[in-house]
Amino acid sequence: MNKPPELVMKRLRKASSALNDPGLPGSIPRNNSKCVLEQFTDRLTVNGCEWQRFSTVRDAQEWLNPWAKTFKTVSTDPQVPDSLRTPQLEELSPLQADLGISMAVSAIAESGTAVLDSRSGRLGQLLPKTHLIWIDSHRIVRDLTTVLSTIKSNLPAAIGLHSGPSRSNDLGGIPVLGIHGPARVTIGILESEEFFS
Amino acid sequence: MTSSSIDYGNAAERQLRDKPHVRAAITGATLAKERAYEAAYLAAEADIGTWKNAGSQIRRHVLANLADYLEQAFNTLQDNGMQVHWADDADSARETVLNLCKQHRVNRIVKGKSMLSEELELNPALEKAGLEVTETDLGEYLIQLAHERPSHIIGPAYHKPLSESQELFAKKLGTPNNADPKVIAAAARERLRDAFLKADLVITGANFVVAETGTVVLVENEGNIRIGTSAAKVHIVCVGIEKVVPRLEDLGTLLPLLSRAATGQQLGNYISLISGPRNEEPDGAEIVHVIFVDNGRTEVLEDTQISSVLSCIRCGACLNSCPVFRQTGGHPYQWAYSGPIGAVLAPALLGLERAWKLPFASTLCGACSQACPVEIPLPSLLQTWRSRAADRGLTGRSEALGIRVYSVLATKYPHFFHFFARRVYWAAHLGHNFIPPLQRWLKGRTLPKGNERL
């Protein structure tokens, strides 16, 4: 195993010993009384995401089927349950598909963030112009710290925290969407256990 | 870059004269960002003072235990299957990257925006070795096409008005004249998508490295870093040794602070937490190298009067808040890091002889320290450099003499002082320039009237 150079570590230790160590802080108290789900959807709107809430599988399918008709091809994350797929669309690689469908492992209310796992494949979350992310409402938590302590024991090669469409302000300060990743992000919130049974 | 001393004043004057449009572009961009972070600080779900305290505390704790956390990060990153390297200075960092390129038979490289890479002047070295390098952040790509340098640590192309980008893309990518930003973006997307798919290697910086879990953290808004690190076979991370954080949960404090201060967002659009090469997963880099770069940072930590600058998380808020930076952008600072943080870092990393004038490019108004999400006392650090520059005789004898006369007059002979102050005030007020050495200094300053009663 490679180690950092001992001489430098010695110098750093000496330098650090002259500094005051304040220790690590505790959690930061929040002053938000909104319910988690409402906080999440409010934030999604601010972030420029579209969102839908579904209480039954039928609701979700009734919305999904006509919505999917605006696309020709899809790249679907293997974690997405059959009932939330789009069999009418041709399944292609992320590079060729116009729609990517993913299953989030968790979500953050405070920032309107979907937590995505590389075990589902990263490029499907990034390359198609539109990204549909399904989220189990029971897995929406208040803040980033909570998510991090939950996923810590089983980290994949890459976690992606996605909080909105790909955006750049580099052209004269005018925002453009979809510069690299998806220009359109739709979140489907699943509020029933039946989706996963 | 030359090794002669950096003269912000001259460069600023030249730029304001020759490229007056830059001032408008930079002022517009920085004011918009300042409004954004102020709004985001106000809208935070917790007291922002408490939040900044916590962020600052984490960073100070890291600096007080830097060797331990670096050793831990070395272990955890390697346990996760990444290869970890150490670079003492810019030369050795460039050499490490070039050797890895050879080892992995790399021809084409895509890059995510990294200020450390600018500090190391990595691109020229890669190009000299015959490698094809494409910057993939839109602003950074623009700058690369224009053969310029970034003017801001967050928005490399903040100095470029839309019309210049339109001309540039028309010339380089054949977009129509005066093309809509959407059209330009679509052309860039297509060109860069191609670069991603052909790349053998992606080079990125890192916003943080988590010691506990061996995780490289990258924040962005465009998705170029996520795509690059998912598509290329090899990923090289170059990171300053001060960027380690203790626990994964500490990101819950630092990432919202960074995102708010940088762009006014709750979190950047895309955050990657990379804890290893791909492992029976559909995609992602198969080989990940992490290069820890010292390049003078150890020496900065040893300098207890300056070491707090290593708390910096490179959000750019101090640049946006600075009334001096807002007039010129980063180019006259002539280095990767500009604005108040650049003016403190430059003497620390480039040497006081070369960079002593930069700490004087400030009004010491204190806006930077209010903007800073990790409570770095920037004005007092600027003052430390100023007084060291004076002690080393860099500021010149006449200034030292002037200040001595002033201090003796003002403290021992207040009657005399106010007598003169009143006359200088009125003379300046009426447009007389009877003290030639003060002429330049008086331009744009209002003198105190002096006490009438004395």
XYZ file of C-alpha atoms in Angstrom:
651
model
C 0.000 0.000 0.000
C 1.144 3.499 -0.873
C 1.594 5.862 2.022
C 1.977 9.629 2.054
C 5.633 10.709 2.466
C 6.690 10.393 6.087
C 8.760 13.556 6.166
C 5.863 15.671 4.995
C 3.525 13.971 7.480
C 5.980 14.857 10.225
C 6.015 18.485 9.130
C 2.218 18.552 8.897
C 1.885 17.048 12.389
C 4.170 19.684 13.812
C 2.338 22.479 11.986
C -1.062 21.122 13.082
C 0.020 20.948 16.728
C 0.304 24.752 16.723
C -3.335 25.061 15.651
C -6.369 25.026 17.860
C -8.506 21.909 17.220
C -12.175 22.813 17.650
C -13.317 19.180 17.206
C -16.198 18.218 14.969
C -19.578 19.978 15.127
C -22.895 18.303 15.922
C -25.874 18.429 13.597
C -27.321 21.784 12.590
C -30.807 22.396 14.034
C -33.438 23.009 11.333
C -36.344 25.413 11.602
C -38.640 23.863 9.047
C -42.102 22.741 10.031
C -43.299 21.665 6.583
C -43.916 17.967 6.007
C -41.107 16.202 4.205
C -43.105 15.392 1.082
C -44.349 18.952 0.669
C -40.863 20.328 1.238
C -39.552 17.931 -1.412
C -42.078 18.847 -4.092
C -41.736 22.598 -3.393
C -38.015 22.278 -3.889
C -38.394 20.190 -7.059
C -40.435 23.020 -8.581
C -37.770 25.580 -7.668
C -35.101 23.323 -9.187
C -36.939 23.138 -12.505
C -38.091 19.502 -12.200
C -41.569 18.286 -13.119
C -43.188 15.970 -10.574
C -46.207 13.745 -10.075
C -47.530 11.933 -6.995
C -49.168 8.523 -7.303
C -51.061 6.618 -4.649
C -51.789 3.488 -6.703
C -50.058 1.550 -9.465
C -53.056 2.238 -11.683
C -52.676 6.010 -11.179
C -49.058 5.793 -12.172
C -49.738 3.712 -15.255
C -52.578 5.975 -16.341
C -50.167 8.873 -16.284
C -47.161 7.007 -17.683
C -48.723 5.441 -20.772
C -49.838 8.621 -22.561
C -46.748 10.481 -21.313
C -44.406 7.829 -22.748
C -46.029 8.209 -26.174
C -44.027 11.411 -26.702
C -40.854 9.271 -26.823
C -39.703 6.566 -29.203
C -36.924 4.847 -27.318
C -36.031 4.211 -23.692
C -33.173 3.045 -21.496
C -34.516 1.504 -18.279
C -32.690 0.903 -15.013
C -32.979 -2.816 -14.092
C -34.221 -1.793 -10.614
C -37.451 -0.317 -12.045
C -40.411 -2.651 -11.273
C -42.246 -4.053 -14.318
C -45.383 -2.096 -13.523
C -43.460 1.190 -13.964
C -41.827 0.405 -17.294
C -42.726 1.426 -20.815
C -42.927 -1.807 -22.872
C -44.346 0.132 -25.825
C -40.990 1.914 -26.278
C -37.971 0.306 -27.879
C -35.324 -0.479 -25.234
C -31.933 0.883 -26.357
C -28.552 1.783 -24.880
C -28.398 5.054 -22.899
C -26.561 6.686 -25.798
C -29.347 6.012 -28.267
C -32.453 6.360 -26.088
C -34.465 9.599 -25.812
C -35.817 8.694 -22.386
C -33.998 7.317 -19.362
C -35.990 5.740 -16.516
C -34.331 5.233 -13.124
C -35.255 4.119 -9.646
C -33.832 6.385 -6.941
C -32.476 4.761 -3.786
C -33.485 7.754 -1.716
C -34.350 11.448 -1.970
C -33.591 14.636 -0.066
C -36.453 17.002 0.731
C -34.377 20.037 1.662
C -32.642 20.240 -1.705
C -35.052 18.390 -4.019
C -32.478 15.724 -4.774
C -32.751 12.198 -6.138
C -30.097 9.788 -4.873
C -29.003 7.473 -7.681
C -26.828 4.383 -7.470
C -24.194 3.315 -10.027
C -25.334 -0.294 -9.656
C -28.294 0.817 -11.782
C -25.966 2.130 -14.510
C -24.868 5.746 -14.609
C -25.153 6.627 -18.288
C -28.910 5.965 -18.400
C -29.212 8.664 -15.718
C -27.238 11.123 -17.850
C -27.284 10.687 -21.616
C -30.998 10.616 -22.621
C -32.528 14.097 -23.069
C -35.345 13.318 -20.638
C -34.930 11.536 -17.325
C -37.828 10.003 -15.417
C -36.923 9.115 -11.845
C -39.216 6.995 -9.677
C -38.952 7.614 -5.952
C -40.521 5.648 -3.106
C -42.078 8.349 -0.913
C -41.032 6.438 2.214
C -37.432 6.926 1.257
C -37.581 10.707 1.133
C -35.608 12.112 4.043
C -35.206 15.632 5.325
C -31.559 16.365 4.639
C -28.319 15.255 3.039
C -26.681 14.246 6.333
C -29.436 11.695 6.997
C -29.066 10.171 3.527
C -25.313 9.937 3.883
C -25.431 8.091 7.181
C -27.992 5.676 5.694
C -26.014 4.785 2.569
C -22.589 4.829 4.224
C -22.363 1.136 5.034
C -23.047 0.006 1.460
C -21.542 2.537 -0.931
C -21.433 1.666 -4.638
C -18.622 2.860 -6.951
C -20.584 6.045 -7.500
C -23.547 7.769 -5.941
C -25.087 10.525 -8.040
C -27.068 13.254 -6.329
C -29.273 14.801 -9.029
C -31.118 18.019 -8.194
C -32.431 19.226 -11.531
C -31.858 19.399 -15.254
C -28.349 19.930 -16.614
C -27.757 23.659 -16.635
C -25.113 26.161 -17.691
C -24.892 29.938 -17.330
C -21.661 30.245 -19.253
C -23.112 31.849 -22.388
C -23.334 35.505 -21.382
C -25.103 34.555 -18.145
C -28.175 33.225 -19.991
C -29.253 29.867 -18.541
C -29.410 26.964 -20.982
C -30.742 23.530 -20.085
C -29.555 20.139 -21.218
C -26.018 21.169 -21.967
C -24.652 17.693 -21.185
C -27.151 15.774 -19.085
C -30.946 15.716 -19.433
C -32.759 18.979 -20.222
C -35.935 17.653 -18.659
C -36.258 15.818 -15.353
C -39.547 14.313 -14.187
C -39.943 12.807 -10.746
C -42.649 10.232 -10.068
C -43.347 9.925 -6.334
C -44.770 6.552 -5.357
C -46.838 6.727 -2.205
C -47.839 3.119 -1.775
C -46.213 -0.168 -0.827
C -48.000 -1.914 -3.705
C -45.424 -0.572 -6.182
C -42.758 -2.747 -4.663
C -44.674 -5.892 -3.832
C 3.381 32.437 -17.207
C 6.368 34.659 -16.458
C 8.011 34.665 -13.083
C 8.179 38.468 -12.951
C 6.131 40.106 -10.247
C 2.371 40.330 -10.694
C 1.210 43.910 -11.074
C -2.549 43.899 -10.648
C -2.843 47.687 -10.893
C -1.207 47.998 -14.295
C -2.959 44.959 -15.705
C -6.311 46.221 -14.423
C -5.754 49.654 -15.924
C -4.816 48.127 -19.276
C -7.822 45.837 -19.291
C -10.281 48.580 -18.308
C -8.903 50.719 -21.149
C -8.573 48.071 -23.860
C -11.500 45.772 -23.070
C -14.150 47.943 -21.428
C -16.866 45.351 -22.134
C -15.235 42.911 -19.692
C -16.123 45.167 -16.783
C -19.819 45.151 -17.679
C -19.877 41.373 -18.119
C -18.050 40.693 -14.852
C -20.008 43.222 -12.815
C -23.262 41.742 -14.112
C -22.256 38.164 -13.409
C -20.808 38.791 -9.942
C -23.750 40.923 -8.783
C -26.166 38.227 -9.943
C -24.206 35.583 -8.054
C -24.037 37.768 -4.952
C -27.817 38.198 -5.001
C -28.112 34.438 -5.457
C -25.989 33.504 -2.447
C -27.566 36.161 -0.250
C -31.008 34.793 -1.116
C -29.833 31.232 -0.531
C -28.284 32.135 2.833
C -31.601 33.710 3.867
C -33.676 30.801 2.601
C -31.608 28.164 4.386
C -33.603 25.844 6.648
C -31.285 26.673 9.524
C -29.550 29.706 10.895
C -26.860 30.450 8.331
C -24.471 31.688 11.031
C -24.683 28.323 12.785
C -24.180 26.595 9.451
C -21.084 28.642 8.586
C -19.723 28.025 12.103
C -20.118 24.289 11.596
C -18.459 24.400 8.164
C -15.595 26.452 9.492
C -15.225 24.114 12.466
C -14.936 21.044 10.217
C -12.302 22.729 8.071
C -10.292 23.941 11.094
C -10.499 20.484 12.653
C -9.129 18.991 9.418
C -6.209 21.427 9.383
C -5.437 20.585 13.002
C -5.303 16.867 12.088
C -4.289 16.981 8.443
C -1.623 14.264 8.512
C -3.962 11.780 10.232
C -6.775 12.357 7.755
C -4.412 12.135 4.780
C -3.057 8.827 6.032
C -6.585 7.567 6.582
C -7.642 8.702 3.095
C -4.639 6.940 1.564
C -5.760 3.714 3.242
C -9.470 3.905 2.526
C -9.054 4.998 -1.100
C -6.719 2.054 -1.711
C -9.017 -0.329 0.173
C -11.690 0.787 -2.291
C -9.490 -0.241 -5.195
C -8.183 3.170 -6.228
C -4.500 3.933 -6.747
C -3.161 6.817 -4.705
C -0.168 9.023 -5.481
C 1.581 11.951 -3.873
C 3.000 14.965 -5.722
C 5.293 17.363 -3.874
C 4.983 20.105 -6.455
C 3.534 21.036 -9.839
C 6.395 19.391 -11.745
C 5.923 16.094 -10.004
C 2.115 16.265 -10.401
C 2.438 16.831 -14.151
C 4.986 14.052 -14.402
C 2.712 11.637 -12.524
C -0.189 12.427 -14.850
C 1.992 12.047 -17.960
C 3.378 8.720 -16.738
C -0.118 7.418 -16.083
C -1.134 8.516 -19.594
C 1.759 6.480 -20.993
C 1.049 3.506 -18.756
C -2.604 3.380 -19.841
C -1.805 4.196 -23.499
C -3.991 7.270 -23.445
C -4.508 9.389 -26.569
C -7.630 11.378 -25.886
C -8.465 13.112 -22.638
C -11.617 14.847 -21.449
C -11.428 17.139 -18.445
C -13.807 18.361 -15.808
C -13.263 21.935 -14.641
C -10.463 21.985 -12.067
C -8.717 25.039 -10.675
C -5.918 22.840 -9.350
C -5.277 21.790 -12.946
C -4.917 25.514 -13.793
C -2.577 25.966 -10.830
C -0.475 23.042 -12.103
C -0.645 24.259 -15.722
C -1.541 20.735 -16.673
C -3.112 21.306 -20.112
C -0.015 22.776 -21.802
C 2.049 19.840 -20.495
C -0.456 17.292 -21.828
C -0.692 19.018 -25.195
C 3.076 19.204 -25.450
C 3.168 15.433 -24.980
C 0.941 15.105 -28.052
C -2.252 14.267 -26.163
C -5.631 15.571 -27.258
C -7.239 17.431 -24.341
C -10.846 18.631 -24.354
C -12.310 20.725 -21.556
C -15.945 19.714 -21.138
C -17.443 22.320 -18.800
C -19.108 24.699 -21.276
C -17.370 27.797 -19.875
C -14.036 26.048 -19.732
C -14.549 24.724 -23.297
C -15.256 28.281 -24.459
C -12.035 29.476 -22.856
C -10.115 26.626 -24.421
C -11.468 27.471 -27.894
C -10.550 31.127 -27.348
C -7.066 30.281 -25.959
C -7.786 32.300 -22.841
C -7.611 31.688 -19.108
C -10.519 31.350 -16.688
C -11.510 34.700 -15.164
C -13.368 33.277 -12.143
C -12.957 30.074 -10.144
C -16.606 29.108 -10.640
C -17.507 30.807 -13.923
C -14.420 30.622 -16.132
C -16.139 32.607 -18.912
C -17.898 35.258 -16.801
C -15.833 37.891 -18.616
C -17.213 36.945 -22.009
C -20.327 38.736 -23.226
C -22.716 36.605 -25.296
C -21.682 38.340 -28.527
C -18.085 37.105 -28.121
C -19.221 33.542 -27.502
C -21.506 33.740 -30.535
C -18.612 34.843 -32.745
C -16.320 32.216 -31.304
C -18.752 29.339 -31.849
C -19.597 30.581 -35.355
C -15.904 30.452 -36.196
C -15.064 27.174 -34.451
C -18.214 25.059 -34.698
C -19.990 26.719 -37.630
C -23.072 27.881 -35.695
C -24.994 30.760 -37.361
C -23.985 34.347 -36.540
C -25.792 35.711 -33.477
C -27.029 32.199 -32.729
C -29.408 31.739 -29.804
C -27.617 30.371 -26.703
C -29.717 27.203 -27.101
C -28.330 26.646 -30.591
C -24.767 27.162 -29.390
C -25.371 24.822 -26.457
C -26.759 22.134 -28.767
C -23.710 22.384 -31.042
C -21.370 22.187 -28.038
C -23.343 19.255 -26.622
C -22.922 17.321 -29.840
C -19.226 18.080 -30.156
C -18.494 17.280 -26.518
C -20.654 14.148 -26.491
C -18.382 12.855 -29.216
C -15.312 13.757 -27.128
C -16.721 11.859 -24.114
C -17.300 8.715 -26.126
C -13.849 8.739 -27.706
C -11.920 9.599 -24.542
C -9.579 7.057 -22.933
C -9.120 9.152 -19.822
C -11.004 11.694 -17.758
C -9.136 14.126 -15.514
C -11.015 15.919 -12.747
C -10.271 17.793 -9.581
C -12.152 17.027 -6.376
C -14.196 19.277 -4.109
C -13.548 16.962 -1.175
C -12.081 13.581 -0.363
C -13.752 11.755 2.531
C -11.122 10.104 4.731
C -13.523 7.737 6.509
C -15.021 6.101 3.409
C -12.389 6.758 0.719
C -14.762 8.825 -1.388
C -13.952 11.459 -4.009
C -16.599 14.190 -4.122
C -17.305 16.231 -7.254
C -19.874 19.038 -7.589
C -21.098 20.460 -10.902
C -24.175 21.748 -12.729
C -23.812 20.512 -16.277
C -23.328 16.763 -15.847
C -20.074 16.745 -17.801
C -18.102 15.362 -14.863
C -20.649 12.606 -14.232
C -20.667 11.667 -17.921
C -16.879 11.825 -18.209
C -16.295 9.677 -15.128
C -18.950 7.193 -16.277
C -17.757 6.861 -19.883
C -13.936 6.882 -19.799
C -11.986 3.785 -18.827
C -9.467 5.622 -16.652
C -10.146 8.456 -14.205
C -7.381 10.622 -12.723
C -8.287 12.852 -9.792
C -5.920 15.699 -8.874
C -6.672 17.102 -5.439
C -4.986 19.516 -3.048
C -3.918 17.855 0.215
C -6.104 20.249 2.249
C -9.348 18.980 0.677
C -9.843 15.958 2.933
C -12.837 15.842 5.264
C -13.280 13.397 8.152
C -16.685 11.722 7.781
C -19.170 11.175 4.972
C -21.781 13.029 7.057
C -19.612 16.157 7.086
C -20.597 16.575 3.457
C -24.101 17.229 4.771
C -22.710 20.453 6.239
C -20.151 21.371 3.580
C -21.931 20.619 0.292
C -24.968 22.847 0.987
C -22.599 25.613 2.149
C -20.491 25.286 -0.997
C -23.506 25.166 -3.305
C -25.229 28.149 -1.700
C -22.114 30.291 -1.650
C -21.100 29.399 -5.203
C -24.370 29.634 -7.097
C -27.211 30.134 -4.620
C -28.409 26.544 -5.011
C -29.324 24.240 -2.129
C -27.090 21.660 -3.766
C -25.238 21.656 -7.059
C -27.229 19.902 -9.803
C -24.923 16.913 -9.955
C -22.845 15.627 -7.101
C -20.750 12.490 -7.601
C -19.568 10.455 -4.636
C -16.981 8.156 -6.185
C -15.830 5.363 -3.884
C -13.877 3.200 -6.285
C -13.598 1.891 -9.821
C -16.660 0.161 -11.274
C -17.320 -3.147 -9.663
C -19.570 -5.468 -11.674
C -21.560 -2.394 -12.560
C -22.868 -1.506 -16.042
C -20.539 1.477 -16.522
C -17.970 3.762 -14.903
C -14.179 4.048 -14.899
C -12.334 0.751 -14.468
C -9.221 2.401 -13.070
C -9.190 5.364 -10.694
C -6.038 7.228 -9.688
C -6.013 9.895 -6.999
C -3.047 12.294 -6.923
C -2.667 14.320 -3.729
C -0.885 17.544 -4.601
C 1.088 19.479 -1.995
C 2.623 22.231 -4.158
C 3.418 24.530 -1.224
C 0.441 23.724 0.995
C 2.539 22.116 3.752
C 4.535 25.320 4.000
C 1.308 27.328 4.222
C 0.105 25.141 7.104
C 3.394 25.857 8.884
C 2.720 29.585 8.637
C 0.244 29.971 11.509
C -0.656 33.545 10.561
C -1.774 32.431 7.088
C -2.754 28.758 7.455
C -6.495 29.462 7.830
C -6.546 30.137 4.074
C -6.340 26.350 3.642
C -9.928 26.130 4.932
C -11.054 27.478 1.559
C -13.591 25.336 -0.318
C -13.257 27.304 -3.618
C -16.829 28.591 -3.819
C -15.940 31.948 -5.360
C -18.284 33.938 -3.070
C -15.453 36.280 -2.023
C -14.807 37.082 -5.677
C -18.467 37.935 -6.244
C -18.594 40.148 -3.160
C -15.357 42.044 -3.860
C -15.758 45.599 -5.189
C -12.289 45.402 -6.736
C -12.755 42.038 -8.445
C -16.104 43.198 -9.819
C -14.402 45.843 -11.942
C -11.909 43.572 -13.658
C -12.629 39.889 -13.161
C -9.756 37.515 -12.589
C -7.400 38.118 -15.516
C -5.390 41.000 -14.000
C -4.604 38.749 -10.998
C -2.626 36.701 -13.552
C -3.057 33.389 -11.771
C -5.502 30.502 -11.397
C -7.060 31.896 -8.208
C -8.203 35.506 -8.221
C -10.182 37.905 -6.056
C -9.611 38.101 -2.297
C -8.810 34.393 -1.924
C -6.364 34.592 -4.840
C -4.715 37.649 -3.317
C -4.099 35.681 -0.100
C -3.130 32.401 -1.784
C -0.798 33.890 -4.394
C 1.842 35.198 -1.969
C 1.542 31.927 -0.024
C 1.994 29.613 -3.010
C 3.938 31.769 -5.495
C 6.047 33.711 -2.992
C 5.700 37.206 -1.598
C 8.338 38.677 -3.955
C 6.277 37.754 -6.952
C 2.797 38.394 -5.612
C 3.154 41.124 -2.989
C 1.112 43.655 -4.939
C -2.015 41.469 -4.969
C -2.940 41.946 -1.272
C -3.008 45.677 -2.018
C -5.704 45.133 -4.671
C -8.372 45.396 -2.004
C -10.256 48.088 -0.116
C -10.330 45.891 3.035
C -14.069 46.544 3.129
C -14.684 43.116 4.647
C -17.386 41.989 2.206
C -15.316 38.887 1.409
C -15.194 37.666 4.982
C -18.950 38.131 5.306
C -19.527 36.150 2.118
C -17.130 33.354 3.045
C -19.066 30.183 3.994
C -16.207 28.882 6.150
C -15.366 32.130 7.947
C -11.866 32.729 6.591
C -10.712 36.135 7.940
C -9.633 37.336 4.478
C -9.113 41.040 5.284
C -6.766 40.270 8.164
C -4.850 37.784 5.997
C -4.508 40.485 3.325
C -3.202 42.842 6.002
C -0.695 40.263 7.198
C 0.747 40.041 3.683
C 0.766 43.827 3.362
C 2.723 44.289 6.534
C 5.148 41.518 5.567
C 5.635 43.176 2.166
C 6.420 46.446 3.939
C 8.767 44.727 6.425
C 10.677 43.171 3.548
C 11.047 46.561 1.895
C 9.014 45.510 -1.133
C 6.661 48.465 -0.938
C 9.435 51.035 -1.369
C 11.145 53.564 0.877
C 9.018 56.579 0.057
C 5.881 54.838 1.246
C 7.557 53.741 4.463
C 8.814 57.287 5.034
C 5.390 58.766 4.245
C 3.667 56.450 6.687
C 6.216 57.272 9.394
C 5.753 60.999 8.966
C 2.002 60.464 9.009
C 2.054 58.388 12.170
C 4.308 60.813 14.030
C 2.213 63.788 12.938
C -1.093 62.145 13.701
C -0.128 60.826 17.128
C 2.329 63.361 18.503
C 1.209 66.577 16.806
C -2.529 66.283 16.175
C -2.873 70.075 15.713
C -0.389 70.036 12.886
C -1.981 66.940 11.387
C -5.466 68.398 11.274
C -4.099 71.705 10.001
C -2.550 69.882 7.041
C -5.423 67.493 6.572
C -7.864 70.395 6.199
C -5.680 72.063 3.595
C -5.044 68.887 1.629
C -8.770 68.148 1.730
C -9.746 71.535 0.350
C -6.953 71.519 -2.211
C -8.018 68.123 -3.472
C -11.642 69.183 -3.324
C -10.927 72.211 -5.518
C -8.898 70.140 -7.936
C -5.383 71.273 -6.974
C -2.703 68.688 -7.175
C -0.157 70.347 -5.018
C 1.325 67.146 -3.652
C 2.324 65.260 -6.804
C 3.118 61.918 -5.166
C -0.410 61.828 -3.764
C -2.022 62.707 -7.067
C -2.639 59.150 -8.210
C -3.671 58.049 -4.773
C -6.157 60.891 -4.394
C -7.823 59.943 -7.671
C -11.038 58.247 -6.661
C -10.661 58.832 -2.910
C -12.344 61.317 -0.649
C -10.181 62.628 2.145
C -11.410 63.301 5.649
C -11.918 67.001 6.286
C -9.771 67.127 9.404
C -11.096 68.366 12.708
C -12.207 71.999 12.326
C -11.761 72.831 15.998
C -8.096 71.939 16.192
